[in-house]
Amino acid sequence: MPKQTKKVNLALQGGGSHGAFTWGVLDALLADGRIEFEAVSGTSAGAMNAVVMADGMMQDGPDGAREALHRFWQEMSHAAKHSPVKRHPIDVFMGNWTLERSVGYHMMDAVTRLLSPYQLNPFNINPLKELLVKTVNFERVRCCTRTKLFISATNVETGRVKVFDSDQLTADMVMASACLPMLYQAVEIDGVPYWDGGYMGNPSLFPFHNQTDTSDIVVVQINPLDRSGAPTTAQDIMNRINEISFNSSLLKELRAIDFVSRLIREGKLSKNEYKDTRVHIIENQDELKPLGASSKLNAEWAFLTHLRDVGRRTATEWLDVNFDSVGKMATVDVSKLFQGIGPQHQG
């Protein structure tokens, strides 16, 4: 008998190398075949996963998407082989993925606090863009009608989010979505400078409301919402500030979704005019939280495949528990997120 399939909208967070977790989630969902993606909203690493998957889907359906994702992350690892930002031998021996003992990592961190990318890299050389252009056919992505893409970047001049649609998408737009201002020069598109979309949309959910038909949103969450205790080192403080700021836009949109859904249930808003959105979250903070922020720059193949495998396992377990609820009810109690409780599954 043919599999029962359900459509969802996917929301993919950014998070550097931790985007390999999302790779694993997508790989599992594509291999399972019961979930179809009406639209994908992505930021930074999430945007890259989105365009690579769309390109592969246009070539050979789900199998092509899986192969394209594997090839992209493998190329990412190859490109980073000669980077001075590597794990310390002690961490390699102990099996730690962190870069906290890496001399190259600390030198880069210190230099980027003193000098801007305009001073460090005046010719604006960006190997990541070269990799993206090498592995993704953007003309094919723009022709993708099977899945809509929404890529978020932050307008440097206005501080507002800019969402690029798939029918106009270019490599520069994806690079704008991944432009960390301490590492890269702002990406200019039509004369407007953009920084990483994580500041204002990590990722953006609002395009789903009026540009798609499905009411189910599956968020693939990378960045931890909660951490116990106050950080005490300068680096840990900065890392936690980044986590909070990169989650704030998503939490605001989830709060708005929860508010509208509550008003619909109370009969104060019409279902004919407003969408009662069902939220689902695929996350594994037990595995990702201990890794620390420095590991987001670790592009070793062993680490990327480790995260992929964690993502695969997490998505498979999520499907086993939640597939029947998709299209019927939310599997996350969004209101609990604003009480510091973390994702709570519906009964």
Tab-separated table of C-alpha atoms in Angstrom:
chain	number	residue	atom	x	y	z
A	1	MET	CA	0.000	0.000	0.000
A	2	PRO	CA	1.266	3.528	-0.749
A	3	LYS	CA	2.482	5.525	2.219
A	4	GLN	CA	0.236	8.170	3.696
A	5	THR	CA	1.915	11.543	3.136
A	6	LYS	CA	1.374	14.841	4.897
A	7	LYS	CA	2.515	18.338	3.983
A	8	VAL	CA	4.292	20.654	6.401
A	9	ASN	CA	6.227	23.892	6.323
A	10	LEU	CA	9.821	23.571	7.514
A	11	ALA	CA	11.644	26.232	9.540
A	12	LEU	CA	15.429	25.742	9.630
A	13	GLN	CA	17.568	27.645	12.120
A	14	GLY	CA	21.109	28.793	11.505
A	15	GLY	CA	24.000	27.625	13.634
A	16	GLY	CA	27.231	27.169	11.692
A	17	SER	CA	28.503	23.598	11.631
A	18	HIS	CA	25.580	22.587	13.832
A	19	GLY	CA	23.559	22.872	10.636
A	20	ALA	CA	24.798	19.319	10.003
A	21	PHE	CA	22.227	18.263	12.616
A	22	THR	CA	19.587	19.725	10.309
A	23	TRP	CA	21.174	17.819	7.427
A	24	GLY	CA	20.546	14.617	9.376
A	25	VAL	CA	16.951	15.603	10.153
A	26	LEU	CA	16.260	16.339	6.479
A	27	ASP	CA	17.948	13.110	5.417
A	28	ALA	CA	15.700	11.083	7.715
A	29	LEU	CA	12.512	12.886	6.647
A	30	LEU	CA	13.380	12.504	2.959
A	31	ALA	CA	14.233	8.812	3.370
A	32	ASP	CA	11.016	8.136	5.285
A	33	GLY	CA	8.914	9.755	2.575
A	34	ARG	CA	5.775	10.435	4.616
A	35	ILE	CA	6.467	14.149	5.081
A	36	GLU	CA	6.375	16.541	2.126
A	37	PHE	CA	7.588	20.131	2.325
A	38	GLU	CA	5.248	22.771	0.957
A	39	ALA	CA	7.687	25.510	1.932
A	40	VAL	CA	11.017	25.878	3.712
A	41	SER	CA	12.138	28.992	5.568
A	42	GLY	CA	15.834	29.048	6.377
A	43	THR	CA	18.487	31.296	7.836
A	44	SER	CA	22.279	31.017	7.554
A	45	ALA	CA	23.154	27.285	7.681
A	46	GLY	CA	19.418	26.622	7.475
A	47	ALA	CA	19.269	28.645	4.258
A	48	MET	CA	22.120	26.617	2.800
A	49	ASN	CA	20.443	23.343	3.694
A	50	ALA	CA	17.251	24.645	2.087
A	51	VAL	CA	18.778	25.630	-1.269
A	52	VAL	CA	20.937	22.508	-1.498
A	53	MET	CA	17.913	20.325	-0.815
A	54	ALA	CA	15.800	22.178	-3.395
A	55	ASP	CA	18.539	21.824	-6.006
A	56	GLY	CA	18.834	18.099	-5.373
A	57	MET	CA	15.059	17.682	-5.371
A	58	MET	CA	14.869	19.214	-8.828
A	59	GLN	CA	17.481	16.758	-10.106
A	60	ASP	CA	16.215	13.468	-8.699
A	61	GLY	CA	13.458	13.941	-6.125
A	62	PRO	CA	14.095	12.988	-2.463
A	63	ASP	CA	17.053	10.749	-3.350
A	64	GLY	CA	18.636	13.616	-5.273
A	65	ALA	CA	18.074	15.931	-2.306
A	66	ARG	CA	19.749	13.486	0.076
A	67	GLU	CA	22.727	13.097	-2.238
A	68	ALA	CA	23.050	16.865	-2.712
A	69	LEU	CA	23.069	17.476	1.047
A	70	HIS	CA	25.711	14.811	1.588
A	71	ARG	CA	27.878	16.268	-1.171
A	72	PHE	CA	27.526	19.842	0.134
A	73	TRP	CA	28.570	19.024	3.694
A	74	GLN	CA	31.396	16.836	2.469
A	75	GLU	CA	32.687	19.715	0.322
A	76	MET	CA	32.361	21.972	3.353
A	77	SER	CA	34.613	19.649	5.317
A	78	HIS	CA	37.159	19.404	2.487
A	79	ALA	CA	37.315	23.206	2.229
A	80	ALA	CA	38.067	23.499	5.960
A	81	LYS	CA	40.908	20.962	6.005
A	82	HIS	CA	43.617	23.615	5.837
A	83	SER	CA	41.960	26.021	8.275
A	84	PRO	CA	44.060	26.948	11.344
A	85	VAL	CA	40.888	26.678	13.438
A	86	LYS	CA	41.139	23.052	14.514
A	87	ARG	CA	40.664	21.004	17.645
A	88	HIS	CA	43.567	20.764	20.065
A	89	PRO	CA	45.228	17.289	20.119
A	90	ILE	CA	44.037	16.863	23.711
A	91	ASP	CA	40.427	17.326	22.624
A	92	VAL	CA	40.933	14.942	19.705
A	93	PHE	CA	42.302	12.347	22.132
A	94	MET	CA	39.482	12.889	24.644
A	95	GLY	CA	36.767	12.908	21.977
A	96	ASN	CA	35.683	16.505	22.625
A	97	TRP	CA	34.307	18.454	19.664
A	98	THR	CA	34.935	21.878	21.190
A	99	LEU	CA	37.545	24.380	19.974
A	100	GLU	CA	38.109	25.951	23.387
A	101	ARG	CA	41.768	24.817	23.433
A	102	SER	CA	42.401	25.719	19.794
A	103	VAL	CA	45.069	28.421	19.423
A	104	GLY	CA	43.741	29.275	15.970
A	105	TYR	CA	40.220	29.734	17.314
A	106	HIS	CA	41.338	32.102	20.084
A	107	MET	CA	43.558	34.088	17.727
A	108	MET	CA	40.680	34.524	15.300
A	109	ASP	CA	38.342	35.512	18.139
A	110	ALA	CA	40.799	38.118	19.441
A	111	VAL	CA	41.586	39.597	16.037
A	112	THR	CA	37.934	39.939	14.999
A	113	ARG	CA	37.241	41.896	18.175
A	114	LEU	CA	39.906	44.430	17.220
A	115	LEU	CA	39.680	44.595	13.428
A	116	SER	CA	36.671	44.569	11.122
A	117	PRO	CA	36.379	42.283	8.072
A	118	TYR	CA	36.883	45.391	5.938
A	119	GLN	CA	40.372	45.703	7.467
A	120	LEU	CA	41.186	41.982	7.649
A	121	ASN	CA	39.785	41.048	4.245
A	122	PRO	CA	39.721	44.183	2.059
A	123	PHE	CA	39.259	42.156	-1.141
A	124	ASN	CA	36.215	40.413	0.380
A	125	ILE	CA	37.403	36.894	-0.423
A	126	ASN	CA	34.770	34.397	0.711
A	127	PRO	CA	35.505	30.673	0.236
A	128	LEU	CA	32.024	29.820	1.525
A	129	LYS	CA	30.412	31.610	-1.411
A	130	GLU	CA	32.737	29.815	-3.819
A	131	LEU	CA	31.668	26.505	-2.285
A	132	LEU	CA	27.997	27.427	-2.553
A	133	VAL	CA	28.307	28.436	-6.218
A	134	LYS	CA	30.245	25.242	-6.926
A	135	THR	CA	27.663	22.917	-5.377
A	136	VAL	CA	24.311	24.632	-6.080
A	137	ASN	CA	22.715	25.424	-9.442
A	138	PHE	CA	20.698	28.520	-8.558
A	139	GLU	CA	18.944	28.644	-11.906
A	140	ARG	CA	17.551	25.210	-11.077
A	141	VAL	CA	16.609	26.350	-7.568
A	142	ARG	CA	14.697	29.331	-8.952
A	143	CYS	CA	12.707	26.919	-11.113
A	144	CYS	CA	11.764	24.732	-8.154
A	145	THR	CA	7.968	24.663	-7.885
A	146	ARG	CA	7.704	21.621	-5.652
A	147	THR	CA	8.839	23.508	-2.560
A	148	LYS	CA	8.767	27.254	-1.896
A	149	LEU	CA	11.840	28.783	-0.291
A	150	PHE	CA	12.023	31.783	2.039
A	151	ILE	CA	15.532	32.976	2.952
A	152	SER	CA	15.943	35.581	5.700
A	153	ALA	CA	18.595	38.300	6.008
A	154	THR	CA	18.843	41.443	8.150
A	155	ASN	CA	18.794	44.869	6.490
A	156	VAL	CA	21.773	46.647	8.070
A	157	GLU	CA	20.329	50.122	7.471
A	158	THR	CA	16.809	49.561	8.796
A	159	GLY	CA	17.317	46.633	11.178
A	160	ARG	CA	14.339	44.872	9.577
A	161	VAL	CA	14.158	41.357	8.232
A	162	LYS	CA	14.252	40.822	4.481
A	163	VAL	CA	12.839	37.577	3.091
A	164	PHE	CA	14.039	36.487	-0.342
A	165	ASP	CA	11.707	34.176	-2.277
A	166	SER	CA	12.918	31.188	-4.269
A	167	ASP	CA	11.908	32.613	-7.662
A	168	GLN	CA	14.514	35.385	-7.320
A	169	LEU	CA	17.121	33.591	-5.221
A	170	THR	CA	20.859	34.048	-5.837
A	171	ALA	CA	24.028	32.910	-4.101
A	172	ASP	CA	24.481	36.462	-2.758
A	173	MET	CA	21.098	36.304	-1.042
A	174	VAL	CA	22.031	33.079	0.714
A	175	MET	CA	25.390	34.558	1.705
A	176	ALA	CA	23.566	37.617	3.060
A	177	SER	CA	21.558	35.260	5.254
A	178	ALA	CA	24.819	33.811	6.613
A	179	CYS	CA	26.804	37.048	6.928
A	180	LEU	CA	28.143	37.293	10.483
A	181	PRO	CA	29.263	40.947	10.694
A	182	MET	CA	32.448	40.254	12.658
A	183	LEU	CA	33.632	37.724	10.057
A	184	TYR	CA	32.328	38.969	6.701
A	185	GLN	CA	31.700	42.269	4.973
A	186	ALA	CA	28.005	43.078	4.597
A	187	VAL	CA	26.547	41.553	1.448
A	188	GLU	CA	25.069	44.214	-0.831
A	189	ILE	CA	22.014	43.355	-2.921
A	190	ASP	CA	20.579	46.109	-5.113
A	191	GLY	CA	22.702	48.585	-3.158
A	192	VAL	CA	21.354	47.486	0.255
A	193	PRO	CA	23.760	45.937	2.818
A	194	TYR	CA	22.646	42.798	4.660
A	195	TRP	CA	23.875	40.814	7.652
A	196	ASP	CA	22.973	37.405	9.039
A	197	GLY	CA	19.237	36.773	9.103
A	198	GLY	CA	19.471	35.285	12.593
A	199	TYR	CA	19.236	38.724	14.176
A	200	MET	CA	15.695	39.334	12.914
A	201	GLY	CA	14.414	35.981	11.646
A	202	ASN	CA	15.957	32.693	12.745
A	203	PRO	CA	14.088	31.632	10.734
A	204	SER	CA	11.113	33.758	9.649
A	205	LEU	CA	7.728	32.070	10.058
A	206	PHE	CA	5.402	34.814	8.828
A	207	PRO	CA	5.721	33.930	5.093
A	208	PHE	CA	3.996	30.627	5.853
A	209	HIS	CA	0.784	32.330	6.966
A	210	ASN	CA	-0.312	33.841	3.667
A	211	GLN	CA	1.818	32.045	1.081
A	212	THR	CA	1.125	28.397	1.932
A	213	ASP	CA	-1.937	26.234	2.493
A	214	THR	CA	-0.727	23.921	5.247
A	215	SER	CA	-1.146	24.892	8.893
A	216	ASP	CA	1.679	22.702	10.224
A	217	ILE	CA	5.103	24.214	10.919
A	218	VAL	CA	8.010	21.953	11.848
A	219	VAL	CA	10.865	23.924	13.433
A	220	VAL	CA	14.279	22.262	13.340
A	221	GLN	CA	15.833	23.912	16.372
A	222	ILE	CA	19.589	24.144	16.798
A	223	ASN	CA	20.190	26.994	19.241
A	224	PRO	CA	19.473	26.228	22.926
A	225	LEU	CA	16.688	28.224	24.524
A	226	ASP	CA	17.709	27.533	28.118
A	227	ARG	CA	21.050	27.291	29.922
A	228	SER	CA	21.423	26.874	33.659
A	229	GLY	CA	23.313	29.530	35.580
A	230	ALA	CA	24.944	32.788	34.535
A	231	PRO	CA	28.052	32.602	32.324
A	232	THR	CA	31.143	34.003	34.011
A	233	THR	CA	33.863	34.181	31.341
A	234	ALA	CA	33.932	36.862	28.661
A	235	GLN	CA	33.608	34.260	25.921
A	236	ASP	CA	30.724	32.426	27.587
A	237	ILE	CA	28.904	35.720	28.170
A	238	MET	CA	29.220	36.660	24.494
A	239	ASN	CA	28.116	33.194	23.418
A	240	ARG	CA	25.012	33.341	25.584
A	241	ILE	CA	24.176	36.839	24.306
A	242	ASN	CA	24.330	35.464	20.763
A	243	GLU	CA	22.119	32.504	21.645
A	244	ILE	CA	19.505	34.766	23.210
A	245	SER	CA	19.528	37.274	20.344
A	246	PHE	CA	19.411	34.543	17.691
A	247	ASN	CA	16.398	32.913	19.370
A	248	SER	CA	14.468	36.098	20.170
A	249	SER	CA	12.836	36.572	16.753
A	250	LEU	CA	11.662	32.949	16.632
A	251	LEU	CA	10.194	33.178	20.124
A	252	LYS	CA	8.323	36.365	19.219
A	253	GLU	CA	6.765	34.721	16.186
A	254	LEU	CA	5.846	31.620	18.175
A	255	ARG	CA	4.251	33.841	20.813
A	256	ALA	CA	2.154	35.532	18.102
A	257	ILE	CA	1.114	32.127	16.729
A	258	ASP	CA	0.084	30.960	20.184
A	259	PHE	CA	-1.894	34.169	20.769
A	260	VAL	CA	-3.809	33.890	17.482
A	261	SER	CA	-4.507	30.179	17.998
A	262	ARG	CA	-5.849	30.865	21.480
A	263	LEU	CA	-8.183	33.581	20.189
A	264	ILE	CA	-9.444	31.224	17.462
A	265	ARG	CA	-10.160	28.493	20.012
A	266	GLU	CA	-12.013	31.022	22.171
A	267	GLY	CA	-14.138	32.060	19.192
A	268	LYS	CA	-12.792	35.621	19.166
A	269	LEU	CA	-11.210	35.237	15.716
A	270	SER	CA	-12.635	33.536	12.661
A	271	LYS	CA	-10.931	30.421	11.252
A	272	ASN	CA	-11.922	31.693	7.820
A	273	GLU	CA	-9.741	34.782	8.218
A	274	TYR	CA	-6.910	33.504	10.431
A	275	LYS	CA	-4.826	30.344	10.332
A	276	ASP	CA	-4.808	28.119	13.410
A	277	THR	CA	-1.188	27.035	13.142
A	278	ARG	CA	0.017	23.715	14.534
A	279	VAL	CA	3.625	23.893	15.769
A	280	HIS	CA	6.062	20.992	15.961
A	281	ILE	CA	9.707	21.136	17.029
A	282	ILE	CA	12.494	18.681	16.209
A	283	GLU	CA	15.344	19.271	18.622
A	284	ASN	CA	17.909	17.395	20.686
A	285	GLN	CA	19.307	19.804	23.225
A	286	ASP	CA	20.729	16.965	25.324
A	287	GLU	CA	23.204	16.361	22.480
A	288	LEU	CA	23.668	19.895	21.110
A	289	LYS	CA	23.800	22.035	24.235
A	290	PRO	CA	27.009	20.507	25.699
A	291	LEU	CA	28.888	21.122	22.437
A	292	GLY	CA	29.316	24.843	23.099
A	293	ALA	CA	29.395	27.738	20.671
A	294	SER	CA	32.994	27.220	19.525
A	295	SER	CA	32.101	23.879	17.924
A	296	LYS	CA	29.943	25.771	15.407
A	297	LEU	CA	33.238	26.488	13.616
A	298	ASN	CA	34.357	22.858	13.686
A	299	ALA	CA	33.949	21.500	10.156
A	300	GLU	CA	35.762	18.175	10.581
A	301	TRP	CA	34.029	15.412	8.662
A	302	ALA	CA	33.883	13.222	11.764
A	303	PHE	CA	32.024	15.985	13.625
A	304	LEU	CA	29.662	16.775	10.763
A	305	THR	CA	28.725	13.112	10.329
A	306	HIS	CA	28.291	12.785	14.099
A	307	LEU	CA	25.783	15.653	14.034
A	308	ARG	CA	24.126	14.170	10.940
A	309	ASP	CA	23.656	10.874	12.746
A	310	VAL	CA	22.218	12.643	15.804
A	311	GLY	CA	19.817	14.501	13.495
A	312	ARG	CA	18.784	11.305	11.718
A	313	ARG	CA	18.089	9.517	14.981
A	314	THR	CA	16.211	12.485	16.428
A	315	ALA	CA	13.994	12.880	13.343
A	316	THR	CA	13.261	9.149	13.188
A	317	GLU	CA	12.195	9.143	16.835
A	318	TRP	CA	10.117	12.268	16.256
A	319	LEU	CA	8.299	10.612	13.340
A	320	ASP	CA	7.584	7.497	15.380
A	321	VAL	CA	5.963	9.545	18.140
A	322	ASN	CA	4.381	12.461	16.284
A	323	PHE	CA	3.546	11.572	12.682
A	324	ASP	CA	-0.080	10.693	13.434
A	325	SER	CA	-0.598	14.116	15.052
A	326	VAL	CA	0.663	16.095	12.043
A	327	GLY	CA	-2.306	17.713	10.318
A	328	LYS	CA	-4.477	17.236	13.398
A	329	MET	CA	-2.887	18.906	16.406
A	330	ALA	CA	0.274	20.647	17.594
A	331	THR	CA	2.837	18.398	19.221
A	332	VAL	CA	4.403	21.233	21.211
A	333	ASP	CA	2.772	23.401	23.861
A	334	VAL	CA	4.135	26.725	22.643
A	335	SER	CA	2.919	28.627	25.713
A	336	LYS	CA	5.368	26.663	27.877
A	337	LEU	CA	8.306	28.068	25.925
A	338	PHE	CA	7.626	31.496	27.412
A	339	GLN	CA	7.657	30.121	30.939
A	340	GLY	CA	11.220	28.826	30.693
A	341	ILE	CA	10.018	25.226	30.661
A	342	GLY	CA	11.287	24.282	27.202
A	343	PRO	CA	9.394	22.436	24.468
A	344	GLN	CA	6.472	20.548	25.972
A	345	HIS	CA	4.772	17.880	23.914
A	346	GLN	CA	1.017	17.846	23.770
A	347	GLY	CA	-0.790	14.871	25.212
